[in-house]
XYZ file of C-alpha atoms in Angstrom:
636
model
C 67.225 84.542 139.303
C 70.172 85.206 141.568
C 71.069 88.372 143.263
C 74.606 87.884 141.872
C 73.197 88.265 137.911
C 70.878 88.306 135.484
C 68.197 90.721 134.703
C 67.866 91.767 138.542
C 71.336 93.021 138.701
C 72.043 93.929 135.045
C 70.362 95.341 132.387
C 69.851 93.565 128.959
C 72.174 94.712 126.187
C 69.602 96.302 123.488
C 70.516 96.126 120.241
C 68.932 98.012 117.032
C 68.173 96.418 113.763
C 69.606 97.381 110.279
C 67.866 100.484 109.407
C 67.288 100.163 105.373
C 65.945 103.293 105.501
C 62.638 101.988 104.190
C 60.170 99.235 103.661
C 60.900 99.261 100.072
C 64.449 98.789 100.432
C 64.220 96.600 103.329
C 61.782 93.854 101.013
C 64.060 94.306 97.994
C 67.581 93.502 100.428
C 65.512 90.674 101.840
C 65.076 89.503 98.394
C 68.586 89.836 97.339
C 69.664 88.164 100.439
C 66.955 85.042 100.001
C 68.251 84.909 96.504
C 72.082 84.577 97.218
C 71.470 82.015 99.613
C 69.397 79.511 97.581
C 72.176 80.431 94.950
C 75.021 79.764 96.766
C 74.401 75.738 95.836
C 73.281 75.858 92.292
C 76.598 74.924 90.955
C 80.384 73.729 91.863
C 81.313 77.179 90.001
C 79.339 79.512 92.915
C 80.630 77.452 95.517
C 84.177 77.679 94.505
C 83.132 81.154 95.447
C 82.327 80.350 98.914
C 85.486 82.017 101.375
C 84.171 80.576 104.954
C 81.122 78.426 105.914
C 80.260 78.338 109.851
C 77.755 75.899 111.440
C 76.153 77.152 114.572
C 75.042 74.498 117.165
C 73.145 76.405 119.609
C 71.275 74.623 122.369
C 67.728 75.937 122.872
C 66.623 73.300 125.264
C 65.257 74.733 128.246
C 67.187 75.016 130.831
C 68.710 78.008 128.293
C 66.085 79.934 129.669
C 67.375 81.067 132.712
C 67.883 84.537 134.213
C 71.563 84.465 135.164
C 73.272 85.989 132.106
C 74.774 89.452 132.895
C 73.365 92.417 129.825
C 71.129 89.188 128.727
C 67.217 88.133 129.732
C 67.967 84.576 129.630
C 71.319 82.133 128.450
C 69.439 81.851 124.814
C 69.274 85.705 124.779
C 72.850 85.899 125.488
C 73.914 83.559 122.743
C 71.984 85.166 120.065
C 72.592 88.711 121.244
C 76.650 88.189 120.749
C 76.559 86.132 117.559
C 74.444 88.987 115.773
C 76.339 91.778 117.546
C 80.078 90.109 117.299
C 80.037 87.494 114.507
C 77.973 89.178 112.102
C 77.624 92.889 112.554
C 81.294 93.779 113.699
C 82.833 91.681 110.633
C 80.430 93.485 108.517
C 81.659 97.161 109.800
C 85.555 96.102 109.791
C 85.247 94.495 105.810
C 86.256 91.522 106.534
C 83.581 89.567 105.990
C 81.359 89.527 102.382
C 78.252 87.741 101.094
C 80.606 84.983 100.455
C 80.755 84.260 103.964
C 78.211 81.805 104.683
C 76.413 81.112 108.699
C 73.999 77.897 109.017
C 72.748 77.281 112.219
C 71.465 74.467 114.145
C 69.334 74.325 117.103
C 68.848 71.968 119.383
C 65.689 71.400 121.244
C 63.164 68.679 122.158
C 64.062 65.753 120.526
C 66.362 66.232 117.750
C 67.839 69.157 116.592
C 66.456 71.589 113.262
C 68.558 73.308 110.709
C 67.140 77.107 111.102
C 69.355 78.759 108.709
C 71.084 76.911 105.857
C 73.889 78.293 103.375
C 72.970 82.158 104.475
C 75.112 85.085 103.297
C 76.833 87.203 105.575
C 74.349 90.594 105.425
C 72.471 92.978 107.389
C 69.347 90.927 106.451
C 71.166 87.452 108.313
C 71.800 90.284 111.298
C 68.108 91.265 111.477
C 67.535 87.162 111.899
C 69.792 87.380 114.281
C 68.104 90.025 116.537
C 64.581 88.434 115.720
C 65.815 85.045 117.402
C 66.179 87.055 121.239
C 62.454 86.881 120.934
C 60.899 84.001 122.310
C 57.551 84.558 119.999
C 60.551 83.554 117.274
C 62.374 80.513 119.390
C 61.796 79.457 123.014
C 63.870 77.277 124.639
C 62.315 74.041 125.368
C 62.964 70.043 126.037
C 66.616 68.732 126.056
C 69.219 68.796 124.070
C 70.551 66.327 122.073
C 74.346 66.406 121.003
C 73.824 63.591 118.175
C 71.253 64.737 115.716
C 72.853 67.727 115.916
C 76.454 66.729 115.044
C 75.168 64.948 112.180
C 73.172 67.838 110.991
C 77.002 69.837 111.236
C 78.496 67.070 109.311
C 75.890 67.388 106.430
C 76.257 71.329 106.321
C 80.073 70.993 106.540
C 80.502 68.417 104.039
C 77.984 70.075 101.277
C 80.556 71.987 99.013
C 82.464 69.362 97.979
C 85.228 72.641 96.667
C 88.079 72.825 99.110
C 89.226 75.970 99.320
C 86.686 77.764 101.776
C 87.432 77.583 105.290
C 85.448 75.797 108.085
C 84.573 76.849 111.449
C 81.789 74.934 113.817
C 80.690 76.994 117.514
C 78.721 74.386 119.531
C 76.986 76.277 122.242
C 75.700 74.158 125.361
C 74.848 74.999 129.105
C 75.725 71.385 129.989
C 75.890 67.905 129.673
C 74.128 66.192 126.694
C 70.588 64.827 126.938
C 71.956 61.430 124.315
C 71.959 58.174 126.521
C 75.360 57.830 128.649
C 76.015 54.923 126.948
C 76.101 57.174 123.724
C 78.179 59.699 124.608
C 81.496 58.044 123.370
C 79.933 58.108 119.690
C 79.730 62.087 120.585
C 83.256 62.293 120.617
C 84.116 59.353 117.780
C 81.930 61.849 115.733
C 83.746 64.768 116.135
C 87.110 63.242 115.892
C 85.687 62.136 111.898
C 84.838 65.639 111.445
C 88.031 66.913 112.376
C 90.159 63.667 110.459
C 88.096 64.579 107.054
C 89.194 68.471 107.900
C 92.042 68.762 109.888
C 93.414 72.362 110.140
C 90.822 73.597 108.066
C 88.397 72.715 110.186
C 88.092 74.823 113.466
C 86.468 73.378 116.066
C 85.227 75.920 119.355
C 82.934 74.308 122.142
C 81.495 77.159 124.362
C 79.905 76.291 127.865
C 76.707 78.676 128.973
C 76.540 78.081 132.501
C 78.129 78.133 136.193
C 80.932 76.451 137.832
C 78.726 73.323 139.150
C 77.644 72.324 135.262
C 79.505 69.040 133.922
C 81.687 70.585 130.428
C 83.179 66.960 130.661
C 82.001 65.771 126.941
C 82.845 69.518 125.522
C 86.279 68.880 126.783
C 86.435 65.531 125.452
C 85.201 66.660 122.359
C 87.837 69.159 122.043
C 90.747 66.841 122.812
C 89.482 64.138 120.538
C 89.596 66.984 117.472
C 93.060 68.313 118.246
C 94.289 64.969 118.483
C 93.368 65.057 114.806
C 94.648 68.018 113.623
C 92.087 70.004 113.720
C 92.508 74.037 115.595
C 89.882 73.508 118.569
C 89.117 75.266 121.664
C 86.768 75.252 124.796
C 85.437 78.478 125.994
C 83.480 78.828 129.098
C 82.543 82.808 129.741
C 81.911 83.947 133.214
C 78.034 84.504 133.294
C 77.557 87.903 131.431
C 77.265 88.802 127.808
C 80.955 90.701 127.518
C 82.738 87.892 128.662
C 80.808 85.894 125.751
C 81.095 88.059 123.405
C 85.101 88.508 123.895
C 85.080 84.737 123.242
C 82.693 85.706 120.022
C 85.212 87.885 118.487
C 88.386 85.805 118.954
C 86.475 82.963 117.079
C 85.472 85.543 114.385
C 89.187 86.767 114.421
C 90.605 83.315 113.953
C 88.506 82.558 111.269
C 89.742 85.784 109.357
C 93.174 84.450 109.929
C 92.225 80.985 108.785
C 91.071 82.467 105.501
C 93.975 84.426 105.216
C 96.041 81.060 105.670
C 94.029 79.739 102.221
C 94.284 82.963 100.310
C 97.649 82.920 97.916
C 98.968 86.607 98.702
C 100.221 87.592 95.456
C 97.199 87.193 94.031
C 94.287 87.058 96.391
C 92.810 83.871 95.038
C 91.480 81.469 97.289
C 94.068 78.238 97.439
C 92.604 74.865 97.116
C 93.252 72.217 99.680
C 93.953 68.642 98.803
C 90.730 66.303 100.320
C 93.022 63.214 99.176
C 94.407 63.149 102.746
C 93.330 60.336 105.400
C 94.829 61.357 109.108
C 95.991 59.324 112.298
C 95.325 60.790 115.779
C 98.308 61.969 117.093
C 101.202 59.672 119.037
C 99.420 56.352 116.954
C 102.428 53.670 116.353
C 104.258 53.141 113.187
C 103.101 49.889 113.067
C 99.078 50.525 112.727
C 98.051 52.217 109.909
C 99.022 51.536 105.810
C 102.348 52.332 104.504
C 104.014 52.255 100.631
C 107.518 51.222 99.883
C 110.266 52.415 97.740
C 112.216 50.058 97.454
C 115.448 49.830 95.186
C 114.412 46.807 93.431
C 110.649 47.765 93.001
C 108.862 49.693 90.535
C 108.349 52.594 92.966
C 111.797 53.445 94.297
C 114.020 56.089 95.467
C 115.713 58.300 92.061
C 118.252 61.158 93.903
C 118.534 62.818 97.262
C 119.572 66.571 97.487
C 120.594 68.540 100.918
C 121.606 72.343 100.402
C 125.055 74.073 100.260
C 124.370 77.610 101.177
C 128.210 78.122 102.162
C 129.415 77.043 98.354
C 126.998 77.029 95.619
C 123.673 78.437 97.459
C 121.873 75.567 95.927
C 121.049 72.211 95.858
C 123.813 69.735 96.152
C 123.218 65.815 94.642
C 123.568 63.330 97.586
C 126.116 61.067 96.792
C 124.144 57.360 95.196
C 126.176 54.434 96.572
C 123.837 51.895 95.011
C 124.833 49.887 92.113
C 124.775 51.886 88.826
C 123.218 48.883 86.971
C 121.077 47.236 89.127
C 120.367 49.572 91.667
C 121.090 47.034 94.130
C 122.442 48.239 97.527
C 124.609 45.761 98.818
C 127.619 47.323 95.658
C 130.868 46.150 96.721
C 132.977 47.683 94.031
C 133.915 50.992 93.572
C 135.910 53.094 91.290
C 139.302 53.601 92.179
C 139.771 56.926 90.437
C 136.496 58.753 91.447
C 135.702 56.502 94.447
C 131.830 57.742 93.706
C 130.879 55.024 90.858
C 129.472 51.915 92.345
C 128.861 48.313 90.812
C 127.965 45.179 92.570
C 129.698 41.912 91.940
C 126.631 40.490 89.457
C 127.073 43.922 87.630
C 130.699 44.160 87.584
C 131.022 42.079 84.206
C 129.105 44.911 82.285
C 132.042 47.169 82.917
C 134.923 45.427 83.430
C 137.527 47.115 85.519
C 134.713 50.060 85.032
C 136.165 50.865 81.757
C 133.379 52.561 80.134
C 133.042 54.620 83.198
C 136.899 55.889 83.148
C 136.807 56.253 79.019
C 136.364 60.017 77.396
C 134.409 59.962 74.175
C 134.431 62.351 71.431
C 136.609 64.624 73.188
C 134.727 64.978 76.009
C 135.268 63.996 79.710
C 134.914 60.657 81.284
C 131.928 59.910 83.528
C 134.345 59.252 85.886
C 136.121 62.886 85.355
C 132.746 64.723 85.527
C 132.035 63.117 88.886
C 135.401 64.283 90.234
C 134.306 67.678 89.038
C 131.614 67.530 91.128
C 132.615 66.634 93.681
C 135.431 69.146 93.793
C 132.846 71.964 93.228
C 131.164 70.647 95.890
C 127.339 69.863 93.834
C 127.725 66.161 94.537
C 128.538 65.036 98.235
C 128.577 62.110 100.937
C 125.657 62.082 103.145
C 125.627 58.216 104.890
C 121.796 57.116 104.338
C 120.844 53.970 106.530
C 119.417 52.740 103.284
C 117.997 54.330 100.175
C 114.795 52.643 100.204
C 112.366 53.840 102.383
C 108.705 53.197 103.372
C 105.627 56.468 103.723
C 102.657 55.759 105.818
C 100.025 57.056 104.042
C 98.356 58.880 106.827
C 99.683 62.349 107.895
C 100.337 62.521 111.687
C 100.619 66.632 111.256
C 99.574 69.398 108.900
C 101.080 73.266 109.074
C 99.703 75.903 107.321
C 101.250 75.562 103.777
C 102.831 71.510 104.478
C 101.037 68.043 105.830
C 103.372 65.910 107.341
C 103.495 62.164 106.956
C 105.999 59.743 108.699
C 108.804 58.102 106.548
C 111.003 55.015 108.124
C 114.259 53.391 105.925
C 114.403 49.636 104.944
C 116.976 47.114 105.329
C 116.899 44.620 102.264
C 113.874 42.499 104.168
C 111.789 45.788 104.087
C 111.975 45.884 107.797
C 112.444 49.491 109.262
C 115.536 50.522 110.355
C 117.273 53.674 111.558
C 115.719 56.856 112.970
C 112.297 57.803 112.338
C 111.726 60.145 109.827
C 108.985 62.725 108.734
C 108.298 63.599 104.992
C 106.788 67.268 104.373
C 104.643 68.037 100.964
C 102.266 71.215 100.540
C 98.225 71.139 101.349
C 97.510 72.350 98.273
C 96.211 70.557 94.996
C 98.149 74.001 92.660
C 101.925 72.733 94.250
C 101.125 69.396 93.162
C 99.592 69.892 89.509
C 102.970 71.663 88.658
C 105.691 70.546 86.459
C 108.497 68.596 88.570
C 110.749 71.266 88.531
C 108.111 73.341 90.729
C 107.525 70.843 92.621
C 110.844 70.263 93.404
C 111.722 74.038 93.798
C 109.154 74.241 95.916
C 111.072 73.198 98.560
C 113.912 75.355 97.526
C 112.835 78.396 100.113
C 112.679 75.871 103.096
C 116.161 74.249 102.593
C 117.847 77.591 101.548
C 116.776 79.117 105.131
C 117.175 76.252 106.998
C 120.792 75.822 105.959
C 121.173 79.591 106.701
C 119.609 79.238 109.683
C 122.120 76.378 110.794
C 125.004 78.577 109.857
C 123.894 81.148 112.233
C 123.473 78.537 115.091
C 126.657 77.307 114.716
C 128.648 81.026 115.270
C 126.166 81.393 118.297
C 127.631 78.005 119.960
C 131.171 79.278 118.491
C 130.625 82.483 120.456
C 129.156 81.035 123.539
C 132.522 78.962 123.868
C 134.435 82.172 123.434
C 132.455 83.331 126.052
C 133.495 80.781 128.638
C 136.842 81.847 128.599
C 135.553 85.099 130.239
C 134.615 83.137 133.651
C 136.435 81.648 136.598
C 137.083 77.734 136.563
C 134.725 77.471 139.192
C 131.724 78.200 136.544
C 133.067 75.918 133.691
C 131.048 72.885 134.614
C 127.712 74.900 134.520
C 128.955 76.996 131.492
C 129.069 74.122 129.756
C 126.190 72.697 130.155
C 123.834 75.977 129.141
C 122.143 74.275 125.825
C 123.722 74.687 122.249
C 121.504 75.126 119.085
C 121.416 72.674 116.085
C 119.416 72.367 113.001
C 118.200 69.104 111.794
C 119.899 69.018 108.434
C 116.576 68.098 105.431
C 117.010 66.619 102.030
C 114.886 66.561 98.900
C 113.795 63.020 97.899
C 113.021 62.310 94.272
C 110.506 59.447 94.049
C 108.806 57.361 91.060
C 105.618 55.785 92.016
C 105.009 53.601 88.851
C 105.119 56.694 85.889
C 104.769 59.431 88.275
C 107.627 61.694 89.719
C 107.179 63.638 92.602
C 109.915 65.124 95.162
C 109.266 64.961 99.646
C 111.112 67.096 101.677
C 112.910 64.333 104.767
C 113.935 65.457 107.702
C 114.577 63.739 111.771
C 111.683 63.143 113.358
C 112.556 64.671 116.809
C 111.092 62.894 119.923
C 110.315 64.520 123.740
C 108.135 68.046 124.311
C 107.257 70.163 121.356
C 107.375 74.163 122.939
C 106.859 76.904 119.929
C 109.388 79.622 121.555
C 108.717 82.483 118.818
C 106.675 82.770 115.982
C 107.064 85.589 112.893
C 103.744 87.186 114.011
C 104.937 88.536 117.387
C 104.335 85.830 119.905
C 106.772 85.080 122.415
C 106.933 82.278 124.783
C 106.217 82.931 128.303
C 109.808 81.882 129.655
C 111.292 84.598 127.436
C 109.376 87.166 127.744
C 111.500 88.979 130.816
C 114.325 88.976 128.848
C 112.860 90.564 125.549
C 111.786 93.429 128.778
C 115.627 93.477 129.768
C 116.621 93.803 126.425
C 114.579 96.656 125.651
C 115.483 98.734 128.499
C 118.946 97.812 127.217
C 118.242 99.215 123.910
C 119.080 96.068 122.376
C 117.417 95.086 118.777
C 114.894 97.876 118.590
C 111.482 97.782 119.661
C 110.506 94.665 122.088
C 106.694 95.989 123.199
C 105.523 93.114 121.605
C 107.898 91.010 121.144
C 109.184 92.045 117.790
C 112.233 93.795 116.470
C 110.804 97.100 114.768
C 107.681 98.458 114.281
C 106.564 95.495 111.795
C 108.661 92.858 112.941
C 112.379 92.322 112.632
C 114.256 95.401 111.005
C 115.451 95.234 107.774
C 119.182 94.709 107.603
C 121.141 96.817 104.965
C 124.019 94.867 103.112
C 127.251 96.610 104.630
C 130.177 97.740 102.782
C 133.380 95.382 103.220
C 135.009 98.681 105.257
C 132.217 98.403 107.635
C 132.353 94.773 107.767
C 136.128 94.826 108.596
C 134.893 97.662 111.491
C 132.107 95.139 112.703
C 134.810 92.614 113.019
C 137.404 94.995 114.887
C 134.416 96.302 117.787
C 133.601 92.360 118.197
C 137.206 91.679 119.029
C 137.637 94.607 121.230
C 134.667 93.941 122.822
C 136.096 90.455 123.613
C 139.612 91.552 124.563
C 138.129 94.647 127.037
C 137.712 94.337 130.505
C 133.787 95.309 130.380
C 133.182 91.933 128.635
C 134.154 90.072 132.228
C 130.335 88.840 133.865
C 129.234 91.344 136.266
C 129.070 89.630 139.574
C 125.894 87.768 140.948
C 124.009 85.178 140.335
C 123.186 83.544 136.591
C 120.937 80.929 138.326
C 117.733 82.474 136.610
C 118.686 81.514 132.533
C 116.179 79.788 131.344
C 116.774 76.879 128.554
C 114.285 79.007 126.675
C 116.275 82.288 126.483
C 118.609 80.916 124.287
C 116.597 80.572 121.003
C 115.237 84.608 121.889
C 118.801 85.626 121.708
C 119.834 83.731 118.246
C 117.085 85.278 117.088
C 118.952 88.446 117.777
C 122.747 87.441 117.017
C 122.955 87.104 113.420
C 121.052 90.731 112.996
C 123.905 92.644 112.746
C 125.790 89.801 110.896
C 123.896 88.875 107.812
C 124.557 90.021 104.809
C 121.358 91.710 102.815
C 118.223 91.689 104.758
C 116.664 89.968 107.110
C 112.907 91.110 107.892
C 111.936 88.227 110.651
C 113.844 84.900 111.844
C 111.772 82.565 114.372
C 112.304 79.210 115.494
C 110.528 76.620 116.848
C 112.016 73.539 118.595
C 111.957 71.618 121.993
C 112.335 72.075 125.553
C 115.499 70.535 126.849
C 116.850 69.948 123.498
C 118.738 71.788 121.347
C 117.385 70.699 117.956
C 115.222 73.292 116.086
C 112.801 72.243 113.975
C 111.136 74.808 112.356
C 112.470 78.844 110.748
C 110.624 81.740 108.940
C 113.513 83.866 107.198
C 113.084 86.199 104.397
């Protein structure tokens, strides 16, 4: 070994097994625990059960058997040292992980690779395993190591509950390149880009390279890549050579999986959520023109029924898009339109049913006219004009993206020779099988939260671009030109599309699909983007928003908001306008060079605290860099 580590310069890390507190107890946990885990496959009821399963690949080949592991006698030692001390015993102590947490583990050695462990309960008995595999009597490194076999061992184990609602996690462990045939290592990554396709977010994918600087990671990086490029969350770790810096990569992995099972858990109730395994996914950035897509077309038997946007301003609800196809026919190409309502279409082949659109402008029994109940609508503001480039459109059938609660397919609109036209659109439905086994009125409200905040969120960006024009006023002529080019939030305005295919109704949520740099500036769990984070700093020492240590307003996130009395309201308003009319509102002097693009989401995220009525407990945005479109906000 090296002077610079190993077991010449460090000492092993030593770690104690369970104590039962005797043999009797010890053979009757070993029982239970041997029992549970040829259990946990005896039926599609226990396995519904399951919360997490994670597959192990560890290479034992043996060049894991050198001395130059830091607090570990050899690489192997290392490995199996931090997976028993920080993926089973520490998730044990916190709670967060039960017998319904299941490990299988793979080695890989020789000439294939062996599943050691199948389907086994987290316990203090899979610990003691743990701890018995540092010993080389149990397991000594030897031969190569063969990436292959051993991904389709992963597949098997991964694939064996056929239930979706457990999370998946797979930790490949290598100290270098694979012993497969070069001309094999493409299939290496093919492979793993299926396994993350048939799993996508679900799936979390964590390559971890065991050895120096010199040692080629090249197809652990590849096979990273190819899995996010498929939706699935996947990493590659490589810890200097010493068993802290491993096992600091150990617990984030065991962290994210606890927040990956929180994702799947429905809060109210603490049942585990299933996932929908009726999903096929593209790699990202593949064209709209390979892949399978189904129309709705106005003249076909699966078309387009009603569009809804949301009026948060006038009704707080959903408003009816406006139909300017022909009320008979459906046809799109109407050229007549009622003269008193100007919202009742007929094309000329149609026109003959209602002449003059009689029927349409006649009351019966008493009762309005079709024509008078549209006007009423219209007037109330529930039915408005939204121009569509067409109301049939076409869904590939392939998600491109997938969230934590919503997959995300794209959606294009058809001219009458069903070729695409207009912008490209995405369509956004929930993961899970329980949102789509609802009635259609779930369904549909299901997308009620998303379009309520979005439309409040758009109201608050357009007072911040209303008071960053009032601001300009506040400068010298010689800074309008630069003033007025500092970036200006929008909201891409979604709408609710009601869709028959054949006898089935079902509603997507359709929104711009925005091109150029995705950057996630804020997120509702604290995170801050890097650009930003000096001025949350300057705004704390300014005593702006309350507390900014982490990025968050409050202790918990943003504070709560108290509905004001209309006194204090008309107060609010009198401060702003003094504020605005003082001399303390002109710009100190200096320079204003340093204001980044990415500042200005930070601060909307601040403006409409003091503003909104009720409460607000977190807003956060996501959009893109050098854009002003947001994409994405978490309001409640």
């Amino acid at each position: 070994a090296e002077m610079t580590s190993g077991t010449k310069v460090a000492t092993p890390i030593l770690l104690d097994k369970y104590d039962f507190g005797s043999q009797v107890i010890l053979e009757d946990k070993v029982r239970i625990h041997n029992s549970l885990a040829h259990q946990m496959n005896d039926s599609s009821k226990v396995q519904a059960k399951w919360t997490s399963h994670s597959v192990l690949v560890v290479d034992m080949s043996g060049s894991m058997r050198r001395d130059d592991v830091n607090g570990a006698r050899c690489r192997s030692d290392g490995v199996w040292m931090a997976l028993a001390r920080d993926y089973v015993k520490k998730p044990l102590e916190d709670g967060t992980r039960s017998h319904f947490d299941l490990i299988s583990i793979i080695v890989m050695k020789d000439d294939g690779a062996t599943v050691i462990f199948q389907h086994q309960p987290t316990t203090w008995v899979l610990y003691n395993k743990l701890i018995d595999m540092r010993e080389w009597s149990t397991y000594k490194p030897s031969g190569h190591g063969y990436y292959i076999p051993a991904i389709d061992e992963a597949e098997a184990l991964l694939t064996s509950n056929a239930n979706a609602s457990c999370s998946l996690s797979l930790l490949f462990f290598s100290d270098g390149s694979p012993s497969d045939r070069l001309a094999d290592r493409p299939l290496i990554v093919e492979k793993t880009g299926k396994l993350a396709s048939k799993f996508g977010r679900r799936l979390s994918i964590s390559c971890i390279g065991m050895a120096g600087e010199a040692e080629d990671f090249s197809t652990l990086n590849d096979m990273v890549t190819e899995a996010k490029q498929f939706g699935a969350q996947a990493s590659f770790g490589k810890p200097s050579l010493d068993a802290d810096s491993l096992s600091n990569i150990i617990t984030s992995l065991a962290s994210s999986l606890t927040t990956s099972k929180t994702e799947m858990t429905e809060l109210r109730t603490g049942k585990a959520k299933l996932l929908r395994m009726d999903i096929e996914r593209e790699k990202f950035n593949t064209s709209d023109y390979v892949g399978t897509w189904l129309d709705f077309r106005s003249d076909g038997p699966d078309y387009v029924n009603r569009c809804w946007t949301w009026n948060y301003s006038h009704t707080n609800g959903f408003v009816e898009i406006l139909d300017t196809r022909c009320t008979f026919c459906y046809a799109e190409d109407a050229q007549l339109v009622c003269p008193g309502c100007k919202s009742y279409f007929s094309c000329v082949g149609c026109s003959e049913q209602d002449l003059g659109f009689a029927s349409h402008r006649t009351r019966y029994n008493n009762r309005q006219s079709e024509c008078q109940q549209i006007l009423a609508k219209t007037r109330m503001r529930s039915l408005v004009r939204k121009e569509l480039p067409s109301w049939s459109i076409s869904v590939k059938d392939q998600i491109f993206g997938e969230g934590a609660e919503r997959i995300v397919h794209k959606v294009r609109f058809l001219d009458s020779n069903g070729e695409f036209i207009g912008p490209t659109m995405v369509a956004k439905e929930s993961r899970f099988v329980e949102s789509l086994e609802n009635s259609y009125l779930e369904q549909f409200n299901y997308h009620r939260a998303f379009m309520r905040t979005q439309d409040i969120a758009s109201n608050f960006a357009k007072k911040f671009n209303q008071a960053m024009l009032q601001i300009q006023c506040h400068f010298g002529e010689k800074f309008q030109t630069q003033l007025s080019k500092l970036p200006r939030i929008q909201f891409i305005e979604p709408m609710v599309v009601e869709l028959f295919e054949g006898e089935d109704e079902k509603s997507i949520l359709v929104e711009q699909f925005l091109e150029g740099d995705y950057k996630k500036f804020n997120s509702n769990m604290g995170y801050v983007e890097d650009e930003v984070k000096q001025l949350v700093e300057r705004m704390k020492d300014l005593g702006l928003g309350g507390n900014f240590a982490d990025g968050r307003i409050g202790d918990g996130g943003l504070d709560n908001i108290e509905e004001e009395s209309e006194d204090e309201e008309e107060s609010d308003d009198e401060e702003d306008e003094a504020i605005f009319d003082s001399k303390e509102a002109t710009p100190h002097t200096g320079t204003y060079r340093d204001i980044q693009d990415a500042y200005f989401p930070q601060v909307l995220v601040i403006s409409p605290m003091k503003r909104v009525k009720g409460k607000c407990s977190s807003l956060t945005f996501k959009g893109y860099s050098r854009s002003t479109m947001m994409t994405q906000q978490c309001m409640s």
